Amino acid sequence: MKIHWQHSTIDSFNFAGRDYFVKRDDLLTPLNGNKARKLYGLLDAYDLSSYKRVISHGGAQSNAMLAIAQLCKLLNIEFHYYTRTQPKWLKQTPNGNLKQALACGMLWHINDSGLPLNTETSLDTLYIPQGIAMPEAELGIQKLADEIKTFCDTQSLEDIAIFQPSGTGTTALYLQQHLPYTVYTVPCIGNSDTLTQLFKQLLPNATRYPVILESEKPYHFGKPYPELLEIYQSLNNASGIEFELMYDAKTWLVLKDWKCDLPILYIHNGGVSGNNSMLARYRRLGFS
Ligand SMILES: *Cc1c(COP(=O)(O)O)cnc(C)c1O
């Protein structure tokens, strides 16, 4: 099965008095966001259809989980996904990304550690680390960088500030390796120390790392905060684009007040399929 990968477009909008470009990786098909970019690299490195199964692990609403489940469905191979113990209601009535991944045929395993017994790739099993944070992802991110450079060349933009939210930091790190412009990133899981460590683990000898900007206040990943919901809603209204409620919302809180004289390009990493389950949590808490 040959997957047809596309380029994504770049749109622009005004938000809170400033113009932004936005790279619409959320519109990529058949998979979207930076997880699609990472899997593009993985598919180049491995002949996936020669494997019987793929195994991975992480959060029960992970965007990486859904992207891998969609890919395995397209390629017709088994996908085993491991999470830690989950609330009973979620097991009984899966929602959000979990529901969609299960509908793709994902086999869900729950245990105390949240890890598979074996995390080795063998002849018939391909192991994908949490968040698809792996060197093989680089090629797909390089392709994203090339699209950005072409855009800047055609628009005669000599310099531009790139904004990319970080989880594992894989996307921001590889993007910076392939761009002459500075990549700015906000740690959405952990803080700048843990993100710096992740960068150094993946690429100990890089000559250039992304610039990390932190929010004034700490935010726990995946926890609801009224100001995140608020900026998500005002961004939706201003841009007509749906952004994502965890990574994007926190990153835009930082970006909105950030001083910069250069044009700004924000990378929309997709993942809006997870918004439903998050919006349901805000409603249960009485915000909305
Ligand atoms: C996974 C993800 C990120 C973070 O990507 P990393 O490469 O792990 O840093 C950012 N935004 C969205 C929407 C994501 O799904």
mmCIF file of C-alpha atoms and ligand atoms in Angstrom:
data_model
loop_
_atom_site.group_PDB
_atom_site.id
_atom_site.type_symbol
_atom_site.label_atom_id
_atom_site.label_comp_id
_atom_site.label_asym_id
_atom_site.label_seq_id
_atom_site.Cartn_x
_atom_site.Cartn_y
_atom_site.Cartn_z
ATOM 1 C CA MET A 1 0.000 0.000 0.000
ATOM 2 C CA LYS A 2 1.502 3.314 -1.058
ATOM 3 C CA ILE A 3 0.410 6.289 1.012
ATOM 4 C CA HIS A 4 0.097 9.551 -0.843
ATOM 5 C CA TRP A 5 1.563 12.319 1.335
ATOM 6 C CA GLN A 6 0.699 15.912 0.617
ATOM 7 C CA HIS A 7 2.159 19.321 1.242
ATOM 8 C CA SER A 8 0.245 21.546 3.641
ATOM 9 C CA THR A 9 -0.805 25.111 2.920
ATOM 10 C CA ILE A 10 -0.004 28.302 4.844
ATOM 11 C CA ASP A 11 -2.819 30.651 5.888
ATOM 12 C CA SER A 12 -2.735 33.958 7.721
ATOM 13 C CA PHE A 13 -4.939 35.723 10.240
ATOM 14 C CA ASN A 14 -4.895 38.555 12.753
ATOM 15 C CA PHE A 15 -5.120 37.826 16.447
ATOM 16 C CA ALA A 16 -5.046 40.371 19.280
ATOM 17 C CA GLY A 17 -3.598 43.049 16.989
ATOM 18 C CA ARG A 18 -0.875 41.041 15.243
ATOM 19 C CA ASP A 19 -0.694 39.087 11.980
ATOM 20 C CA TYR A 20 0.319 35.441 11.975
ATOM 21 C CA PHE A 21 1.073 32.853 9.361
ATOM 22 C CA VAL A 22 -0.082 29.353 10.184
ATOM 23 C CA LYS A 23 1.210 26.135 8.650
ATOM 24 C CA ARG A 24 -1.844 23.935 8.236
ATOM 25 C CA ASP A 25 -0.429 20.531 9.059
ATOM 26 C CA ASP A 26 -3.799 19.902 10.705
ATOM 27 C CA LEU A 27 -5.188 19.523 7.174
ATOM 28 C CA LEU A 28 -2.758 16.844 6.029
ATOM 29 C CA THR A 29 -4.350 13.554 4.948
ATOM 30 C CA PRO A 30 -4.680 10.611 5.422
ATOM 31 C CA LEU A 31 -3.035 11.353 8.802
ATOM 32 C CA ASN A 32 -2.569 14.844 10.196
ATOM 33 C CA GLY A 33 -0.243 16.950 12.264
ATOM 34 C CA ASN A 34 3.332 16.426 13.262
ATOM 35 C CA LYS A 35 2.594 12.771 14.007
ATOM 36 C CA ALA A 36 1.973 12.336 10.279
ATOM 37 C CA ARG A 37 5.309 14.041 9.542
ATOM 38 C CA LYS A 38 7.086 11.729 11.964
ATOM 39 C CA LEU A 39 5.441 8.612 10.561
ATOM 40 C CA TYR A 40 6.424 9.689 7.065
ATOM 41 C CA GLY A 41 10.059 9.407 8.164
ATOM 42 C CA LEU A 42 9.404 6.074 9.826
ATOM 43 C CA LEU A 43 7.832 4.654 6.682
ATOM 44 C CA ASP A 44 10.863 5.694 4.734
ATOM 45 C CA ALA A 45 13.177 3.899 7.168
ATOM 46 C CA TYR A 46 11.171 0.671 7.530
ATOM 47 C CA ASP A 47 9.151 -1.493 5.208
ATOM 48 C CA LEU A 48 6.205 -1.457 7.585
ATOM 49 C CA SER A 49 4.106 -3.959 5.677
ATOM 50 C CA SER A 50 6.762 -6.623 6.348
ATOM 51 C CA TYR A 51 5.905 -6.452 10.063
ATOM 52 C CA LYS A 52 3.094 -8.371 11.689
ATOM 53 C CA ARG A 53 2.514 -5.869 14.448
ATOM 54 C CA VAL A 54 3.444 -2.471 15.835
ATOM 55 C CA ILE A 55 3.708 -1.797 19.579
ATOM 56 C CA SER A 56 3.769 1.528 21.384
ATOM 57 C CA HIS A 57 2.693 3.126 24.654
ATOM 58 C CA GLY A 58 1.683 6.429 26.235
ATOM 59 C CA GLY A 59 -1.392 8.371 27.328
ATOM 60 C CA ALA A 60 -4.922 7.095 26.733
ATOM 61 C CA GLN A 61 -5.822 10.177 24.637
ATOM 62 C CA SER A 62 -2.518 10.575 22.857
ATOM 63 C CA ASN A 63 -2.399 12.038 19.354
ATOM 64 C CA ALA A 64 0.514 9.726 18.528
ATOM 65 C CA MET A 65 -1.641 6.730 19.481
ATOM 66 C CA LEU A 66 -4.390 7.753 17.073
ATOM 67 C CA ALA A 67 -1.974 8.474 14.214
ATOM 68 C CA ILE A 68 -0.280 5.066 14.596
ATOM 69 C CA ALA A 69 -3.688 3.349 14.815
ATOM 70 C CA GLN A 70 -4.777 5.050 11.580
ATOM 71 C CA LEU A 71 -1.551 4.093 9.837
ATOM 72 C CA CYS A 72 -1.764 0.446 10.968
ATOM 73 C CA LYS A 73 -5.332 0.295 9.734
ATOM 74 C CA LEU A 74 -4.255 1.606 6.316
ATOM 75 C CA LEU A 75 -1.451 -0.957 6.172
ATOM 76 C CA ASN A 76 -3.576 -3.707 7.679
ATOM 77 C CA ILE A 77 -1.178 -4.587 10.497
ATOM 78 C CA GLU A 78 -1.871 -5.155 14.203
ATOM 79 C CA PHE A 79 -1.354 -2.288 16.616
ATOM 80 C CA HIS A 80 -0.828 -3.053 20.314
ATOM 81 C CA TYR A 81 -0.935 -0.009 22.571
ATOM 82 C CA TYR A 82 -0.083 0.043 26.286
ATOM 83 C CA THR A 83 -1.356 2.515 28.864
ATOM 84 C CA ARG A 84 -1.391 2.709 32.620
ATOM 85 C CA THR A 85 -4.519 1.830 34.577
ATOM 86 C CA GLN A 86 -7.440 4.014 33.471
ATOM 87 C CA PRO A 87 -10.694 5.067 35.155
ATOM 88 C CA LYS A 88 -13.512 2.539 34.886
ATOM 89 C CA TRP A 89 -15.803 4.934 32.990
ATOM 90 C CA LEU A 90 -13.232 5.368 30.238
ATOM 91 C CA LYS A 91 -12.853 1.610 29.839
ATOM 92 C CA GLN A 92 -16.624 1.244 29.646
ATOM 93 C CA THR A 93 -17.240 4.173 27.318
ATOM 94 C CA PRO A 94 -14.059 5.218 25.516
ATOM 95 C CA ASN A 95 -14.224 8.736 24.032
ATOM 96 C CA GLY A 96 -12.061 11.119 21.998
ATOM 97 C CA ASN A 97 -8.873 9.795 20.400
ATOM 98 C CA LEU A 98 -9.201 6.518 22.286
ATOM 99 C CA LYS A 99 -12.580 5.786 20.784
ATOM 100 C CA GLN A 100 -11.298 6.552 17.286
ATOM 101 C CA ALA A 101 -8.146 4.473 17.737
ATOM 102 C CA LEU A 102 -10.168 1.481 18.960
ATOM 103 C CA ALA A 103 -12.448 1.881 15.946
ATOM 104 C CA CYS A 104 -9.302 1.520 13.796
ATOM 105 C CA GLY A 105 -8.786 -1.891 15.391
ATOM 106 C CA MET A 106 -6.177 -0.898 17.990
ATOM 107 C CA LEU A 107 -5.610 -3.563 20.669
ATOM 108 C CA TRP A 108 -5.521 -1.805 24.011
ATOM 109 C CA HIS A 109 -3.454 -3.243 26.884
ATOM 110 C CA ILE A 110 -3.638 -1.841 30.379
ATOM 111 C CA ASN A 111 -1.106 -2.550 33.131
ATOM 112 C CA ASP A 112 0.532 -0.892 36.152
ATOM 113 C CA SER A 113 3.684 0.261 34.390
ATOM 114 C CA GLY A 114 1.915 1.281 31.178
ATOM 115 C CA LEU A 115 4.763 -0.370 29.276
ATOM 116 C CA PRO A 116 4.962 -3.359 26.960
ATOM 117 C CA LEU A 117 7.035 -6.295 28.317
ATOM 118 C CA ASN A 118 9.364 -6.022 25.386
ATOM 119 C CA THR A 119 10.428 -2.753 23.782
ATOM 120 C CA GLU A 120 12.736 -4.279 21.202
ATOM 121 C CA THR A 121 12.091 -4.320 17.498
ATOM 122 C CA SER A 122 12.246 -7.862 16.116
ATOM 123 C CA LEU A 123 11.632 -9.432 12.732
ATOM 124 C CA ASP A 124 7.867 -9.322 13.076
ATOM 125 C CA THR A 125 7.338 -6.536 15.644
ATOM 126 C CA LEU A 126 8.156 -2.852 15.259
ATOM 127 C CA TYR A 127 8.469 -0.878 18.489
ATOM 128 C CA ILE A 128 7.629 2.854 18.320
ATOM 129 C CA PRO A 129 8.663 4.945 21.362
ATOM 130 C CA GLN A 130 6.131 7.165 23.145
ATOM 131 C CA GLY A 131 5.208 10.215 21.058
ATOM 132 C CA ILE A 132 7.066 8.761 18.024
ATOM 133 C CA ALA A 133 10.157 10.442 19.466
ATOM 134 C CA MET A 134 12.786 8.699 17.351
ATOM 135 C CA PRO A 135 15.585 9.580 14.941
ATOM 136 C CA GLU A 136 13.641 8.065 12.045
ATOM 137 C CA ALA A 137 11.116 10.909 12.434
ATOM 138 C CA GLU A 138 13.664 13.439 11.204
ATOM 139 C CA LEU A 139 13.058 12.957 7.494
ATOM 140 C CA GLY A 140 9.387 13.928 7.793
ATOM 141 C CA ILE A 141 10.265 17.042 9.806
ATOM 142 C CA GLN A 142 12.891 17.915 7.207
ATOM 143 C CA LYS A 143 10.165 17.823 4.590
ATOM 144 C CA LEU A 144 8.173 20.282 6.722
ATOM 145 C CA ALA A 145 11.259 22.523 6.945
ATOM 146 C CA ASP A 146 11.683 22.423 3.163
ATOM 147 C CA GLU A 147 8.071 23.522 2.659
ATOM 148 C CA ILE A 148 8.628 26.433 5.054
ATOM 149 C CA LYS A 149 11.801 27.534 3.246
ATOM 150 C CA THR A 150 10.022 27.445 -0.111
ATOM 151 C CA PHE A 151 7.243 29.594 1.329
ATOM 152 C CA CYS A 152 9.681 32.188 2.687
ATOM 153 C CA ASP A 153 11.543 32.282 -0.628
ATOM 154 C CA THR A 154 8.394 32.835 -2.675
ATOM 155 C CA GLN A 155 7.201 35.528 -0.230
ATOM 156 C CA SER A 156 10.693 37.124 -0.175
ATOM 157 C CA LEU A 157 10.841 36.808 3.605
ATOM 158 C CA GLU A 158 14.451 36.902 4.701
ATOM 159 C CA ASP A 159 13.801 35.986 8.269
ATOM 160 C CA ILE A 160 10.820 34.670 10.192
ATOM 161 C CA ALA A 161 10.149 33.393 13.722
ATOM 162 C CA ILE A 162 8.880 29.810 13.829
ATOM 163 C CA PHE A 163 6.631 28.777 16.709
ATOM 164 C CA GLN A 164 6.249 25.104 17.567
ATOM 165 C CA PRO A 165 4.797 23.661 20.811
ATOM 166 C CA SER A 166 6.826 20.851 22.413
ATOM 167 C CA GLY A 167 5.950 17.570 24.056
ATOM 168 C CA THR A 168 8.897 15.269 23.457
ATOM 169 C CA GLY A 169 10.601 18.163 21.625
ATOM 170 C CA THR A 170 11.306 15.974 18.585
ATOM 171 C CA THR A 171 9.536 18.227 16.097
ATOM 172 C CA ALA A 172 11.044 21.521 17.313
ATOM 173 C CA LEU A 173 14.527 20.005 17.508
ATOM 174 C CA TYR A 174 14.609 18.514 14.010
ATOM 175 C CA LEU A 175 12.879 21.544 12.548
ATOM 176 C CA GLN A 176 15.668 23.736 13.925
ATOM 177 C CA GLN A 177 18.305 21.475 12.341
ATOM 178 C CA HIS A 178 16.852 22.070 8.883
ATOM 179 C CA LEU A 179 15.933 25.766 9.031
ATOM 180 C CA PRO A 180 18.054 28.918 8.925
ATOM 181 C CA TYR A 181 15.366 30.722 11.002
ATOM 182 C CA THR A 182 15.044 30.435 14.788
ATOM 183 C CA VAL A 183 12.525 27.921 16.109
ATOM 184 C CA TYR A 184 10.854 29.062 19.334
ATOM 185 C CA THR A 185 9.125 26.466 21.455
ATOM 186 C CA VAL A 186 7.059 26.212 24.634
ATOM 187 C CA PRO A 187 7.400 23.108 26.813
ATOM 188 C CA CYS A 188 3.877 21.736 27.235
ATOM 189 C CA ILE A 189 4.902 18.604 29.147
ATOM 190 C CA GLY A 190 7.495 19.388 31.797
ATOM 191 C CA ASN A 191 9.565 22.593 31.851
ATOM 192 C CA SER A 192 12.563 24.075 30.060
ATOM 193 C CA ASP A 193 15.030 21.892 31.997
ATOM 194 C CA THR A 194 13.331 18.644 31.066
ATOM 195 C CA LEU A 195 12.903 19.809 27.471
ATOM 196 C CA THR A 196 16.594 20.733 27.224
ATOM 197 C CA GLN A 197 17.435 17.232 28.447
ATOM 198 C CA LEU A 198 15.202 15.700 25.795
ATOM 199 C CA PHE A 199 16.900 17.777 23.093
ATOM 200 C CA LYS A 200 20.347 16.672 24.270
ATOM 201 C CA GLN A 201 19.297 13.029 24.487
ATOM 202 C CA LEU A 202 18.099 13.011 20.893
ATOM 203 C CA LEU A 203 20.935 15.122 19.472
ATOM 204 C CA PRO A 204 23.856 15.532 21.902
ATOM 205 C CA ASN A 205 26.043 17.345 19.377
ATOM 206 C CA ALA A 206 23.641 19.734 17.664
ATOM 207 C CA THR A 207 25.121 23.138 16.954
ATOM 208 C CA ARG A 208 21.760 24.828 17.317
ATOM 209 C CA TYR A 209 18.839 24.042 19.619
ATOM 210 C CA PRO A 210 15.376 25.653 19.567
ATOM 211 C CA VAL A 211 14.868 28.638 21.878
ATOM 212 C CA ILE A 212 12.637 27.674 24.796
ATOM 213 C CA LEU A 213 10.042 30.158 26.092
ATOM 214 C CA GLU A 214 8.121 29.354 29.259
ATOM 215 C CA SER A 215 4.703 30.440 30.434
ATOM 216 C CA GLU A 216 4.647 32.656 33.530
ATOM 217 C CA LYS A 217 2.585 30.136 35.408
ATOM 218 C CA PRO A 218 3.112 26.344 35.358
ATOM 219 C CA TYR A 219 0.430 24.262 33.659
ATOM 220 C CA HIS A 220 0.042 20.525 34.189
ATOM 221 C CA PHE A 221 -0.298 18.792 30.852
ATOM 222 C CA GLY A 222 -3.825 17.572 30.197
ATOM 223 C CA LYS A 223 -5.358 19.456 33.128
ATOM 224 C CA PRO A 224 -8.154 21.943 32.400
ATOM 225 C CA TYR A 225 -7.488 25.660 33.083
ATOM 226 C CA PRO A 226 -10.062 28.360 32.295
ATOM 227 C CA GLU A 227 -7.485 30.608 30.566
ATOM 228 C CA LEU A 228 -6.563 27.792 28.164
ATOM 229 C CA LEU A 229 -10.202 27.333 27.192
ATOM 230 C CA GLU A 230 -10.573 31.092 26.818
ATOM 231 C CA ILE A 231 -7.640 31.537 24.442
ATOM 232 C CA TYR A 232 -8.743 28.477 22.470
ATOM 233 C CA GLN A 233 -12.158 30.094 21.981
ATOM 234 C CA SER A 234 -10.834 33.538 21.055
ATOM 235 C CA LEU A 235 -8.337 32.017 18.612
ATOM 236 C CA ASN A 236 -11.135 30.048 16.972
ATOM 237 C CA ASN A 237 -13.157 33.231 16.621
ATOM 238 C CA ALA A 238 -10.302 35.331 15.252
ATOM 239 C CA SER A 239 -8.913 32.774 12.801
ATOM 240 C CA GLY A 240 -11.824 30.555 11.846
ATOM 241 C CA ILE A 241 -9.352 27.713 12.463
ATOM 242 C CA GLU A 242 -9.794 25.151 15.193
ATOM 243 C CA PHE A 243 -6.643 24.856 17.289
ATOM 244 C CA GLU A 244 -5.797 22.163 19.799
ATOM 245 C CA LEU A 245 -6.654 22.531 23.468
ATOM 246 C CA MET A 246 -3.527 21.371 25.243
ATOM 247 C CA TYR A 247 -0.353 22.132 23.300
ATOM 248 C CA ASP A 248 -1.716 24.987 21.177
ATOM 249 C CA ALA A 249 -3.675 26.760 23.902
ATOM 250 C CA LYS A 250 -0.700 26.968 26.250
ATOM 251 C CA THR A 251 1.686 27.981 23.463
ATOM 252 C CA TRP A 252 -0.604 30.769 22.261
ATOM 253 C CA LEU A 253 -0.820 32.138 25.819
ATOM 254 C CA VAL A 254 2.944 32.651 25.646
ATOM 255 C CA LEU A 255 2.999 33.757 22.005
ATOM 256 C CA LYS A 256 0.253 36.370 22.412
ATOM 257 C CA ASP A 257 2.393 38.481 24.781
ATOM 258 C CA TRP A 258 5.727 37.737 23.176
ATOM 259 C CA LYS A 259 7.571 40.728 21.695
ATOM 260 C CA CYS A 260 8.814 40.158 18.168
ATOM 261 C CA ASP A 261 9.479 42.350 15.122
ATOM 262 C CA LEU A 262 9.714 39.490 12.647
ATOM 263 C CA PRO A 263 6.825 37.848 10.844
ATOM 264 C CA ILE A 264 5.658 34.813 12.839
ATOM 265 C CA LEU A 265 4.806 31.369 11.482
ATOM 266 C CA TYR A 266 2.915 29.073 13.816
ATOM 267 C CA ILE A 267 2.943 25.342 13.086
ATOM 268 C CA HIS A 268 -0.511 23.827 13.552
ATOM 269 C CA ASN A 269 0.295 20.271 14.594
ATOM 270 C CA GLY A 270 -3.220 18.905 14.247
ATOM 271 C CA GLY A 271 -4.592 16.805 17.081
ATOM 272 C CA VAL A 272 -7.966 18.586 17.211
ATOM 273 C CA SER A 273 -9.589 15.143 17.309
ATOM 274 C CA GLY A 274 -8.669 15.165 21.001
ATOM 275 C CA ASN A 275 -10.599 18.383 21.691
ATOM 276 C CA ASN A 276 -13.968 16.684 22.207
ATOM 277 C CA SER A 277 -12.885 14.674 25.217
ATOM 278 C CA MET A 278 -11.123 17.745 26.655
ATOM 279 C CA LEU A 279 -14.142 20.027 26.067
ATOM 280 C CA ALA A 280 -16.295 17.433 27.854
ATOM 281 C CA ARG A 281 -14.024 17.746 30.887
ATOM 282 C CA TYR A 282 -14.351 21.563 30.847
ATOM 283 C CA ARG A 283 -18.126 21.173 30.717
ATOM 284 C CA ARG A 284 -18.149 18.710 33.620
ATOM 285 C CA LEU A 285 -16.216 21.318 35.620
ATOM 286 C CA GLY A 286 -18.761 23.981 34.749
ATOM 287 C CA PHE A 287 -16.605 26.052 32.360
ATOM 288 C CA SER A 288 -17.662 26.567 28.739
HETATM 289 C C1 LIG B 1 2.531 15.667 19.692
HETATM 290 C C2 LIG B 1 2.107 17.060 19.569
HETATM 291 C C3 LIG B 1 2.991 18.122 19.836
HETATM 292 C C4 LIG B 1 4.392 17.907 20.338
HETATM 293 O O1 LIG B 1 5.257 17.256 19.440
HETATM 294 P P1 LIG B 1 6.676 16.750 19.920
HETATM 295 O O2 LIG B 1 7.396 16.370 18.681
HETATM 296 O O3 LIG B 1 6.445 15.545 20.805
HETATM 297 O O4 LIG B 1 7.346 17.830 20.685
HETATM 298 C C5 LIG B 1 2.509 19.410 19.652
HETATM 299 N N1 LIG B 1 1.249 19.651 19.266
HETATM 300 C C6 LIG B 1 0.377 18.662 19.022
HETATM 301 C C7 LIG B 1 -1.014 19.003 18.624
HETATM 302 C C8 LIG B 1 0.773 17.332 19.154
HETATM 303 O O5 LIG B 1 -0.095 16.344 18.901
#
